């Protein structure tokens, strides 16, 4: 392929006599004149040694670079940060998690802008790094391909497949004297046997499915487990694909449309995916200047059948889904059932319908159901609204037996307070545990509550209490757990006005969340309410709290594509 650099961003650093100093830097890195004349493609990964989800990314990046260089491009590798939730969970480190999504998007934007790259291949392996890179691609709007680093293989404990969630829940069993020290140690040693992201349909695998459904990743690329050499073939093919997109000038905003965002929400519901997707899809939409908020996502969830029997609500892990037929097989049955827009463009240069035309449903497996034989008629995630959450909230119902809960509020102003109470069993059946001041601003950073919810489950109380928060839940959370309650407590939302003993009614069938007190009583409490003092008054967490918006719109920190005057790709 031949490219005309006169209209590409890299002309600003590589073309003409006045760019001789810039070119001298490239010669210092052993680039040839012919390399400098080609398009420059950023190959970004969130590689680090924080956790297994990231450690295979640099290897795969080398394959992506080869795919670029073999197809008339010059790859430029760089890394950005990631905060891995499994390590950050259960302490103040989790305040950094959601904020890292913005830092990943911002740092990728700055690297590409600063060095005038023409296209982007992004490799990510953990929860916030997937949407962070997809956000950056849409923001920059240069031809881009996303590739997931792959999931971990399941561990084995006493003859059963296990994931890290089993370890979190084992902490509750151990505290309840239902598991010995020896069994807990054996489980923790065996639960995570390889590189890769957490194996169930938690946030990383949910957003990996999204990457294919939204059209930013090649078909089948999200399914192969991280240790498999086949991942490197998909990485190489992603490098090839980005050069084809560059030639055809197909950009992320040609691919990420309202229809493709609806497709993405559809696969989240069909897989019983993470509630975090309802935060990340509006954030990706914001980068494109598209209005698609939490309740828009919830409308898709409500009409989508639940088809994939995946942990934590079901039986299987990502490896099983891959072996059963992968994301394309699920997309095909959803398309056949009329639940997908088949005319959406993808990074193959073809439409979703064209990509799936030769995919057949495998009836010799039990992981995924066809659209007309669902696990349940509505999706595994439900949006809620009511006087306790006027801007909305969300609950994951996949695998749950009861979809309505009435109980008395037991209020805590931080996760730490709630976790201590749970450890000491200072709650009872029928309680609605309220964890507030953990929203995007109040936290700051909208922490996940897996340690608390897993401990409750480990104590055998998972179906006997409910939990609501203006923070988030891990994709690994199960039980009657309502997150993203908005407006958040720090902004004076109704969740801040709750008192111990208030009756709360959560109905996932109707999509409602109510506190049984009058509007006049709520207004009276609002007048006497006093906000808590912020916990962080300097540093990145303070900075984030100054600009972050409501979880309804994705907890974003800038106005997005709708306010953009100049697109980077057109500089």
Coordinates of C-alpha atoms in Angstrom, one line a residue:
X1 CA 0.0 0.0 0.0
X2 CA 1.1 3.5 -0.8
X3 CA 0.0 6.5 1.3
X4 CA 0.0 10.3 0.7
X5 CA 1.3 11.9 3.8
X6 CA 0.2 15.4 2.8
X7 CA -3.1 14.9 4.6
X8 CA -1.9 12.8 7.5
X9 CA -1.1 14.2 11.0
X10 CA 2.5 12.8 10.9
X11 CA 3.4 15.3 8.1
X12 CA 3.8 17.8 10.9
X13 CA 6.8 15.9 12.3
X14 CA 8.3 14.2 9.3
X15 CA 7.9 16.2 6.0
X16 CA 9.9 19.1 4.7
X17 CA 13.3 20.8 5.4
X18 CA 12.0 22.4 8.6
X19 CA 11.4 19.0 10.1
X20 CA 15.0 17.9 9.8
X21 CA 15.5 18.1 13.6
X22 CA 12.5 15.9 14.2
X23 CA 13.7 13.3 11.7
X24 CA 17.1 13.2 13.3
X25 CA 15.4 11.7 16.4
X26 CA 13.9 9.0 14.3
X27 CA 17.3 8.2 12.7
X28 CA 18.7 7.9 16.2
X29 CA 16.2 5.0 16.7
X30 CA 17.4 3.2 13.6
X31 CA 14.5 4.2 11.4
X32 CA 15.3 4.5 7.7
X33 CA 14.3 7.2 5.3
X34 CA 11.7 4.9 3.9
X35 CA 10.3 4.2 7.4
X36 CA 9.9 7.9 8.1
X37 CA 8.0 8.3 4.8
X38 CA 5.3 5.9 5.9
X39 CA 2.3 6.6 8.1
X40 CA 3.1 6.5 11.8
X41 CA 0.9 4.1 13.8
X42 CA 0.7 4.3 17.6
X43 CA 0.7 0.9 19.2
X44 CA -0.4 1.4 22.8
X45 CA -0.8 -1.2 25.5
X46 CA -1.6 -1.0 29.2
X47 CA 1.2 -3.4 30.0
X48 CA 2.5 -3.5 33.6
X49 CA 3.4 -6.0 36.3
X50 CA 0.6 -5.1 38.6
X51 CA -1.5 -8.1 37.8
X52 CA -1.9 -11.1 35.4
X53 CA -4.4 -9.2 33.2
X54 CA -1.6 -7.0 31.9
X55 CA 1.5 -9.2 31.6
X56 CA 0.8 -10.7 28.2
X57 CA 0.1 -7.3 26.5
X58 CA 3.7 -6.3 25.5
X59 CA 4.2 -9.7 23.8
X60 CA 1.0 -9.2 21.8
X61 CA 2.0 -5.6 21.0
X62 CA 5.1 -6.9 19.1
X63 CA 2.8 -8.9 16.9
X64 CA 0.6 -5.9 16.3
X65 CA 3.7 -3.9 15.3
X66 CA 4.7 -6.5 12.8
X67 CA 1.2 -6.4 11.3
X68 CA 1.7 -2.6 10.8
X69 CA 5.2 -2.8 9.5
X70 CA 4.4 -5.6 7.0
X71 CA 1.6 -3.4 5.6
X72 CA 3.4 -0.2 4.8
X73 CA 3.2 1.5 8.2
X74 CA 5.8 2.5 10.8
X75 CA 4.7 1.4 14.3
X76 CA 5.5 3.5 17.4
X77 CA 5.0 1.6 20.6
X78 CA 4.1 3.2 23.9
X79 CA 2.5 2.1 27.2
X80 CA 0.1 3.9 29.4
X81 CA -1.1 3.1 33.0
X82 CA -3.7 0.8 34.3
X83 CA -5.1 0.3 37.7
X84 CA -6.1 -3.3 38.2
X85 CA -9.3 -3.7 40.2
X86 CA -8.4 -7.0 41.8
X87 CA -5.4 -5.5 43.5
X88 CA -7.1 -2.1 44.2
X89 CA -10.2 -3.7 45.6
X90 CA -11.3 -3.4 49.3
X91 CA -9.1 -0.4 50.3
X92 CA -8.5 3.2 49.3
X93 CA -6.7 2.1 46.1
X94 CA -10.0 1.4 44.5
X95 CA -10.6 5.2 44.4
X96 CA -7.9 5.2 41.7
X97 CA -9.7 2.7 39.5
X98 CA -12.4 4.7 37.6
X99 CA -10.1 7.7 37.5
X100 CA -7.5 5.6 35.7
X101 CA -10.0 5.3 32.8
X102 CA -9.7 9.0 32.2
X103 CA -5.9 9.0 32.6
X104 CA -5.6 6.2 30.1
X105 CA -7.8 8.1 27.6
X106 CA -6.1 11.4 28.3
X107 CA -2.5 10.1 28.2
X108 CA -3.2 8.2 25.0
X109 CA -4.6 11.4 23.5
X110 CA -1.6 13.4 24.6
X111 CA 0.9 10.9 23.2
X112 CA -0.8 10.7 19.8
X113 CA -1.3 14.5 19.7
X114 CA 2.2 15.3 20.8
X115 CA 3.8 13.0 18.3
X116 CA 1.3 13.3 15.4
X117 CA 0.5 9.7 14.9
X118 CA -1.8 8.8 12.0
X119 CA -3.6 5.7 13.4
X120 CA -3.8 3.6 16.6
X121 CA -3.8 0.0 17.7
X122 CA -4.8 -0.4 21.4
X123 CA -4.2 -3.4 23.6
X124 CA -5.8 -3.6 27.0
X125 CA -6.4 -6.3 29.6
X126 CA -8.2 -5.0 32.7
X127 CA -11.5 -3.4 33.5
X128 CA -10.9 0.4 33.0
X129 CA -8.2 0.0 30.3
X130 CA -10.6 -1.3 27.7
X131 CA -13.1 1.6 27.7
X132 CA -10.2 4.0 28.3
X133 CA -8.5 3.0 25.0
X134 CA -11.8 2.9 23.2
X135 CA -12.6 6.4 24.5
X136 CA -9.2 7.7 23.2
X137 CA -9.8 6.1 19.8
X138 CA -13.2 7.9 19.4
X139 CA -11.8 11.2 20.8
X140 CA -8.8 11.3 18.4
X141 CA -10.9 9.8 15.6
X142 CA -7.8 8.4 13.7
X143 CA -8.3 5.0 12.1
X144 CA -8.1 2.6 15.1
X145 CA -8.4 -1.1 16.0
X146 CA -8.9 -2.3 19.6
X147 CA -7.6 -5.7 20.8
X148 CA -8.2 -7.4 24.1
X149 CA -5.3 -9.1 25.8
X150 CA -7.4 -12.1 26.6
X151 CA -8.8 -13.8 29.7
X152 CA -7.2 -16.0 32.3
X153 CA -7.6 -19.7 32.3
X154 CA -9.9 -21.1 35.1
X155 CA -8.2 -22.4 38.2
X156 CA -9.0 -25.8 39.8
X157 CA -10.0 -26.3 43.4
X158 CA -11.3 -29.6 44.7
X159 CA -12.1 -30.7 41.1
X160 CA -14.1 -27.5 40.2
X161 CA -13.3 -24.5 38.0
X162 CA -12.8 -21.4 40.1
X163 CA -12.0 -17.7 39.5
X164 CA -10.7 -15.0 41.8
X165 CA -14.3 -14.3 42.8
X166 CA -14.3 -17.6 44.6
X167 CA -11.4 -16.3 46.6
X168 CA -13.2 -13.1 47.5
X169 CA -16.3 -15.1 48.6
X170 CA -14.0 -17.5 50.5
X171 CA -12.9 -14.6 52.7
X172 CA -16.6 -14.4 53.9
X173 CA -16.7 -18.2 54.4
X174 CA -13.5 -18.1 56.3
X175 CA -14.7 -15.3 58.6
X176 CA -17.9 -17.4 59.2
X177 CA -15.8 -20.4 60.2
X178 CA -17.0 -22.3 57.1
X179 CA -13.5 -22.6 55.5
X180 CA -10.3 -23.6 57.1
X181 CA -7.0 -21.7 56.8
X182 CA -5.5 -24.5 54.7
X183 CA -8.4 -24.5 52.2
X184 CA -8.3 -20.8 51.9
X185 CA -4.6 -20.9 51.1
X186 CA -5.0 -23.7 48.6
X187 CA -7.7 -21.8 46.9
X188 CA -5.8 -18.5 46.7
X189 CA -2.8 -20.4 45.2
X190 CA -4.8 -22.2 42.6
X191 CA -7.5 -19.7 41.5
X192 CA -5.4 -17.7 39.0
X193 CA -3.2 -20.1 37.0
X194 CA -2.1 -17.9 34.0
X195 CA -1.8 -14.5 32.4
X196 CA -5.0 -12.9 31.5
X197 CA -8.0 -10.9 32.9
X198 CA -10.5 -12.4 35.4
X199 CA -12.3 -15.3 33.7
X200 CA -16.0 -14.7 34.4
X201 CA -18.3 -12.2 32.7
X202 CA -16.9 -9.5 34.9
X203 CA -16.0 -6.0 33.6
X204 CA -13.0 -6.9 31.4
X205 CA -14.7 -9.7 29.5
X206 CA -17.9 -7.7 29.3
X207 CA -16.1 -4.8 27.6
X208 CA -14.1 -7.3 25.5
X209 CA -17.5 -8.5 24.1
X210 CA -18.5 -4.9 23.7
X211 CA -15.3 -4.2 21.6
X212 CA -16.6 -6.7 19.0
X213 CA -20.2 -5.7 19.2
X214 CA -19.5 -2.0 18.8
X215 CA -17.3 -2.8 15.8
X216 CA -13.8 -1.6 17.1
X217 CA -12.3 -5.1 17.3
X218 CA -11.9 -7.9 14.8
X219 CA -14.3 -10.8 15.0
X220 CA -13.3 -13.6 17.5
X221 CA -10.4 -11.4 18.8
X222 CA -11.9 -11.0 22.3
X223 CA -12.4 -14.7 23.0
X224 CA -9.0 -16.4 22.9
X225 CA -7.4 -16.8 26.4
X226 CA -4.3 -14.7 27.1
X227 CA -1.8 -17.6 27.2
X228 CA -2.8 -19.0 23.8
X229 CA -0.4 -18.2 20.9
X230 CA -3.5 -17.6 18.7
X231 CA -3.8 -14.2 20.5
X232 CA -0.6 -13.1 18.6
X233 CA -2.3 -13.9 15.3
X234 CA -5.2 -11.6 16.2
X235 CA -2.7 -8.9 17.2
X236 CA -0.9 -9.2 13.9
X237 CA -4.2 -9.1 12.0
X238 CA -5.2 -6.0 14.0
X239 CA -2.0 -4.3 12.8
X240 CA -2.9 -5.3 9.2
X241 CA -6.5 -4.1 9.7
X242 CA -5.5 -0.6 10.9
X243 CA -3.5 0.0 7.8
X244 CA -6.5 -1.0 5.6
X245 CA -8.7 1.4 7.6
X246 CA -6.1 4.2 7.1
X247 CA -6.1 3.6 3.4
X248 CA -9.9 3.7 3.3
X249 CA -10.1 6.6 5.8
X250 CA -12.5 4.7 8.0
X251 CA -12.5 6.3 11.4
X252 CA -13.9 5.3 14.8
X253 CA -16.8 7.7 14.6
X254 CA -17.8 6.1 11.3
X255 CA -18.0 2.8 13.3
X256 CA -19.3 4.0 16.8
X257 CA -22.8 5.3 16.1
X258 CA -26.0 5.3 18.1
X259 CA -26.8 2.0 16.5
X260 CA -23.5 0.4 17.3
X261 CA -23.7 1.6 20.9
X262 CA -27.1 -0.1 21.1
X263 CA -25.5 -3.3 19.7
X264 CA -22.9 -3.0 22.5
X265 CA -25.6 -2.6 25.2
X266 CA -27.4 -5.7 23.7
X267 CA -24.4 -8.0 24.1
X268 CA -23.9 -6.8 27.7
X269 CA -27.5 -7.8 28.5
X270 CA -27.3 -11.1 26.6
X271 CA -24.2 -12.2 28.5
X272 CA -25.4 -11.0 31.9
X273 CA -22.4 -8.7 31.8
X274 CA -21.0 -6.1 34.2
X275 CA -23.1 -3.1 35.4
X276 CA -20.0 -1.1 34.7
X277 CA -20.8 -1.2 31.0
X278 CA -23.7 1.2 31.8
X279 CA -20.9 3.7 32.9
X280 CA -18.5 3.0 30.0
X281 CA -20.9 3.0 27.1
X282 CA -22.2 6.6 27.8
X283 CA -18.5 7.7 28.2
X284 CA -17.6 6.2 24.8
X285 CA -20.7 7.9 23.3
X286 CA -19.7 11.2 24.9
X287 CA -16.4 11.1 22.9
X288 CA -18.4 10.8 19.7
X289 CA -20.8 13.6 20.6
X290 CA -23.7 11.1 20.9
X291 CA -26.3 11.2 23.7
X292 CA -26.6 7.7 25.2
X293 CA -27.0 7.7 29.0
X294 CA -27.6 5.1 31.6
X295 CA -31.3 5.0 31.1
X296 CA -30.9 4.7 27.3
X297 CA -28.6 1.7 28.0
X298 CA -31.2 0.3 30.4
X299 CA -33.9 0.4 27.7
X300 CA -31.8 -1.9 25.6
X301 CA -31.2 -4.2 28.6
X302 CA -35.0 -4.4 29.2
X303 CA -35.8 -5.9 25.8
X304 CA -32.8 -8.2 25.3
X305 CA -32.9 -11.9 26.1
X306 CA -30.3 -13.3 28.5
X307 CA -28.5 -16.0 26.5
X308 CA -25.0 -16.7 27.9
X309 CA -24.7 -18.8 31.1
X310 CA -21.6 -17.1 32.4
X311 CA -20.2 -16.5 35.9
X312 CA -20.8 -14.9 38.3
X313 CA -24.6 -15.6 37.8
X314 CA -24.1 -18.7 35.7
X315 CA -21.8 -21.7 35.3
X316 CA -19.2 -20.9 32.7
X317 CA -16.1 -18.7 32.1
X318 CA -14.8 -16.8 29.1
X319 CA -12.7 -19.8 27.9
X320 CA -15.8 -21.9 27.7
X321 CA -17.6 -19.2 25.6
X322 CA -14.7 -19.0 23.2
X323 CA -14.6 -22.8 22.8
X324 CA -18.4 -22.9 22.3
X325 CA -18.3 -20.5 19.4
X326 CA -17.2 -17.1 20.6
X327 CA -18.7 -13.7 20.5
X328 CA -19.6 -13.9 16.8
X329 CA -21.9 -16.9 17.4
X330 CA -23.8 -14.9 20.1
X331 CA -23.9 -11.8 17.8
X332 CA -25.3 -14.0 15.0
X333 CA -28.2 -15.4 17.0
X334 CA -29.0 -11.9 18.3
X335 CA -29.0 -10.7 14.7
X336 CA -31.2 -13.5 13.6
X337 CA -33.6 -12.6 16.4
X338 CA -33.8 -9.0 15.3
X339 CA -31.9 -7.7 18.4
X340 CA -28.9 -6.2 16.5
X341 CA -28.4 -3.6 13.8
X342 CA -26.7 -5.5 11.1
X343 CA -25.9 -2.5 9.0
X344 CA -23.2 -1.1 11.3
X345 CA -19.7 -0.7 9.9
X346 CA -16.8 -2.5 11.7
X347 CA -13.0 -2.5 11.6
X348 CA -13.1 -5.2 9.0
X349 CA -14.3 -2.5 6.6
X350 CA -17.5 -4.6 6.3
X351 CA -20.8 -4.5 8.1
X352 CA -21.7 -6.6 11.1
X353 CA -24.2 -8.6 9.0
X354 CA -21.5 -9.3 6.4
X355 CA -19.0 -10.4 9.1
X356 CA -21.5 -12.8 10.5
X357 CA -23.0 -14.3 7.3
X358 CA -21.1 -17.6 7.5
X359 CA -21.4 -18.0 11.3
X360 CA -23.6 -21.0 12.4
X361 CA -25.0 -21.7 15.8
X362 CA -23.4 -24.6 17.6
X363 CA -26.1 -26.7 19.2
X364 CA -23.6 -29.1 20.8
X365 CA -22.8 -26.8 23.7
X366 CA -24.5 -25.4 26.8
X367 CA -22.7 -22.0 27.3
X368 CA -24.9 -20.0 24.9
X369 CA -28.6 -20.3 24.0
X370 CA -30.2 -19.3 20.7
X371 CA -32.3 -16.1 20.8
X372 CA -35.6 -18.1 20.9
X373 CA -34.5 -20.3 23.9
X374 CA -33.2 -17.8 26.4
X375 CA -32.2 -18.3 30.0
X376 CA -34.7 -15.4 30.7
X377 CA -36.7 -13.2 28.4
X378 CA -35.0 -10.0 29.6
X379 CA -31.4 -9.1 29.9
X380 CA -29.1 -9.9 32.9
X381 CA -28.9 -6.2 33.9
X382 CA -31.8 -3.8 34.7
X383 CA -32.0 0.0 35.0
X384 CA -34.0 1.4 38.0
X385 CA -35.5 4.8 38.6
X386 CA -37.6 6.4 41.4
X387 CA -37.6 8.9 44.2
X388 CA -34.4 7.3 45.6
X389 CA -32.6 7.6 42.2
X390 CA -34.2 10.3 40.0
X391 CA -31.3 10.1 37.5
X392 CA -31.3 6.3 37.6
X393 CA -29.4 3.3 39.1
X394 CA -28.6 -0.2 37.9
X395 CA -28.7 -3.8 39.1
X396 CA -27.4 -7.1 37.8
X397 CA -30.1 -9.7 37.9
X398 CA -28.4 -12.6 36.0
X399 CA -28.9 -15.8 38.0
X400 CA -31.0 -14.1 40.7
X401 CA -34.2 -15.9 41.9
X402 CA -35.9 -12.9 43.5
X403 CA -36.4 -9.6 41.5
X404 CA -38.2 -7.6 44.2
X405 CA -36.8 -6.6 47.7
X406 CA -38.4 -4.7 50.5
X407 CA -36.3 -3.9 53.5
X408 CA -35.1 -1.4 56.1
X409 CA -32.2 0.9 55.4
X410 CA -28.9 0.4 57.3
X411 CA -26.8 3.4 56.3
X412 CA -23.0 3.8 56.1
X413 CA -21.0 6.8 54.8
X414 CA -18.1 4.8 53.4
X415 CA -17.3 1.3 52.2
X416 CA -14.9 0.8 55.2
X417 CA -17.7 1.4 57.7
X418 CA -20.0 -1.1 55.8
X419 CA -17.3 -3.8 55.5
X420 CA -16.5 -3.7 59.2
X421 CA -20.2 -4.1 60.0
X422 CA -20.4 -7.0 57.7
X423 CA -17.3 -8.7 59.1
X424 CA -18.8 -8.4 62.6
X425 CA -22.3 -9.5 61.4
X426 CA -23.8 -6.3 62.5
X427 CA -26.7 -6.6 60.0
X428 CA -29.6 -8.9 59.7
X429 CA -31.8 -10.6 57.1
X430 CA -34.1 -8.1 55.3
X431 CA -31.7 -5.2 55.7
X432 CA -30.9 -2.9 52.8
X433 CA -27.3 -1.9 53.3
X434 CA -26.7 1.6 52.1
X435 CA -23.2 2.7 51.2
X436 CA -23.1 6.4 50.2
X437 CA -20.6 9.2 49.6
X438 CA -18.8 6.8 47.3
X439 CA -19.9 8.4 44.1
X440 CA -17.7 9.9 41.3
X441 CA -17.3 13.2 43.3
X442 CA -17.9 12.0 46.9
X443 CA -15.5 9.0 46.8
X444 CA -13.9 10.5 44.8
X445 CA -13.6 7.8 42.2
X446 CA -16.8 5.7 42.6
X447 CA -15.3 2.7 44.2
X448 CA -16.4 -0.9 43.5
X449 CA -17.8 -2.9 46.5
X450 CA -16.7 -6.4 45.8
X451 CA -15.0 -7.1 49.1
X452 CA -18.3 -6.2 50.9
X453 CA -20.7 -8.0 48.6
X454 CA -18.4 -11.1 48.4
X455 CA -18.2 -11.2 52.2
X456 CA -22.0 -11.1 52.5
X457 CA -22.3 -13.9 50.0
X458 CA -19.6 -15.9 51.8
X459 CA -21.6 -15.6 55.0
X460 CA -24.6 -17.1 53.2
X461 CA -26.6 -13.9 53.2
X462 CA -26.3 -13.0 49.5
X463 CA -30.0 -13.5 48.7
X464 CA -31.2 -12.3 52.1
X465 CA -30.1 -8.7 52.1
X466 CA -29.9 -6.0 49.5
X467 CA -27.2 -3.3 49.0
X468 CA -27.4 0.1 47.3
X469 CA -24.7 2.6 46.7
X470 CA -23.8 5.7 44.7
X471 CA -20.6 3.9 44.0
X472 CA -20.1 0.9 41.8
X473 CA -20.1 -2.9 41.9
X474 CA -17.5 -5.2 40.4
X475 CA -18.6 -7.1 37.4
X476 CA -18.0 -10.1 39.7
X477 CA -20.6 -9.0 42.2
X478 CA -23.7 -11.1 42.6
X479 CA -26.8 -10.7 44.8
X480 CA -29.4 -7.9 45.0
X481 CA -26.9 -5.1 44.6
X482 CA -27.9 -1.7 43.2
X483 CA -25.2 0.7 42.0
X484 CA -24.7 4.0 40.3
X485 CA -27.5 5.6 42.4
X486 CA -27.7 9.2 41.1
X487 CA -27.7 12.0 42.0
X488 CA -24.9 10.9 44.4
X489 CA -24.9 11.7 48.1
X490 CA -22.1 14.3 47.8
X491 CA -24.3 16.3 45.4
X492 CA -27.3 16.1 47.8
X493 CA -29.1 13.2 46.1
X494 CA -31.9 11.4 48.0
X495 CA -29.5 8.6 49.0
X496 CA -27.8 11.2 51.3
X497 CA -31.2 11.8 53.0
X498 CA -31.9 8.2 54.0
X499 CA -32.1 7.3 57.7
X500 CA -31.7 3.9 59.4
X501 CA -35.1 2.2 59.4
X502 CA -36.5 3.8 56.2
X503 CA -38.4 1.3 54.1
X504 CA -36.8 0.8 50.7
X505 CA -38.5 -1.0 47.8
X506 CA -36.5 -2.3 44.9
X507 CA -38.4 -3.8 42.0
X508 CA -36.3 -5.1 39.1
X509 CA -39.5 -6.2 37.3
X510 CA -40.9 -2.7 37.2
X511 CA -37.5 -1.0 37.1
X512 CA -38.1 1.1 40.2
X513 CA -36.3 2.0 43.4
X514 CA -38.2 3.9 46.0
X515 CA -37.9 5.0 49.6
X516 CA -41.3 4.9 51.4
X517 CA -41.4 8.5 52.7
X518 CA -43.3 11.5 51.4
X519 CA -41.9 14.2 49.1
X520 CA -42.4 16.8 51.8
X521 CA -40.4 14.7 54.3
X522 CA -37.6 14.4 51.7
X523 CA -37.6 18.2 51.2
X524 CA -37.6 18.7 54.9
X525 CA -34.5 16.4 55.2
X526 CA -32.8 18.2 52.3
X527 CA -33.1 21.5 54.0
X528 CA -31.3 20.2 57.2
X529 CA -28.8 18.1 55.2
X530 CA -25.1 19.1 55.6
X531 CA -22.5 17.7 53.2
X532 CA -19.5 15.9 54.5
X533 CA -16.0 17.4 54.1
X534 CA -14.1 16.0 51.1
X535 CA -11.5 13.4 52.0
X536 CA -9.0 14.6 49.4
X537 CA -8.0 18.2 49.0
X538 CA -5.0 17.9 46.6
X539 CA -3.6 15.6 44.0
X540 CA -5.3 13.7 41.2
X541 CA -8.3 12.5 43.2
X542 CA -9.1 16.2 44.1
X543 CA -8.6 17.2 40.5
X544 CA -10.9 14.5 39.3
X545 CA -13.6 15.5 41.7
X546 CA -13.6 19.1 40.4
X547 CA -14.6 18.0 36.9
X548 CA -16.4 14.7 37.0
X549 CA -20.1 14.6 36.1
X550 CA -23.0 12.3 37.0
X551 CA -22.8 8.5 36.7
X552 CA -25.9 8.8 34.5
X553 CA -23.8 10.2 31.7
X554 CA -20.8 8.0 32.3
X555 CA -18.9 10.0 35.0
X556 CA -17.0 11.9 32.3
X557 CA -14.7 14.8 32.9
X558 CA -15.0 16.8 29.7
X559 CA -17.7 18.0 27.3
X560 CA -17.0 15.5 24.6
X561 CA -17.4 15.4 20.8
X562 CA -20.5 17.5 20.8
X563 CA -18.5 20.6 21.9
X564 CA -15.5 19.9 19.7
X565 CA -14.3 22.6 17.3
X566 CA -11.4 20.8 15.7
X567 CA -10.9 17.0 15.4
X568 CA -7.4 15.8 15.9
X569 CA -7.5 13.5 12.9
X570 CA -8.0 16.5 10.6
X571 CA -5.0 18.6 11.9

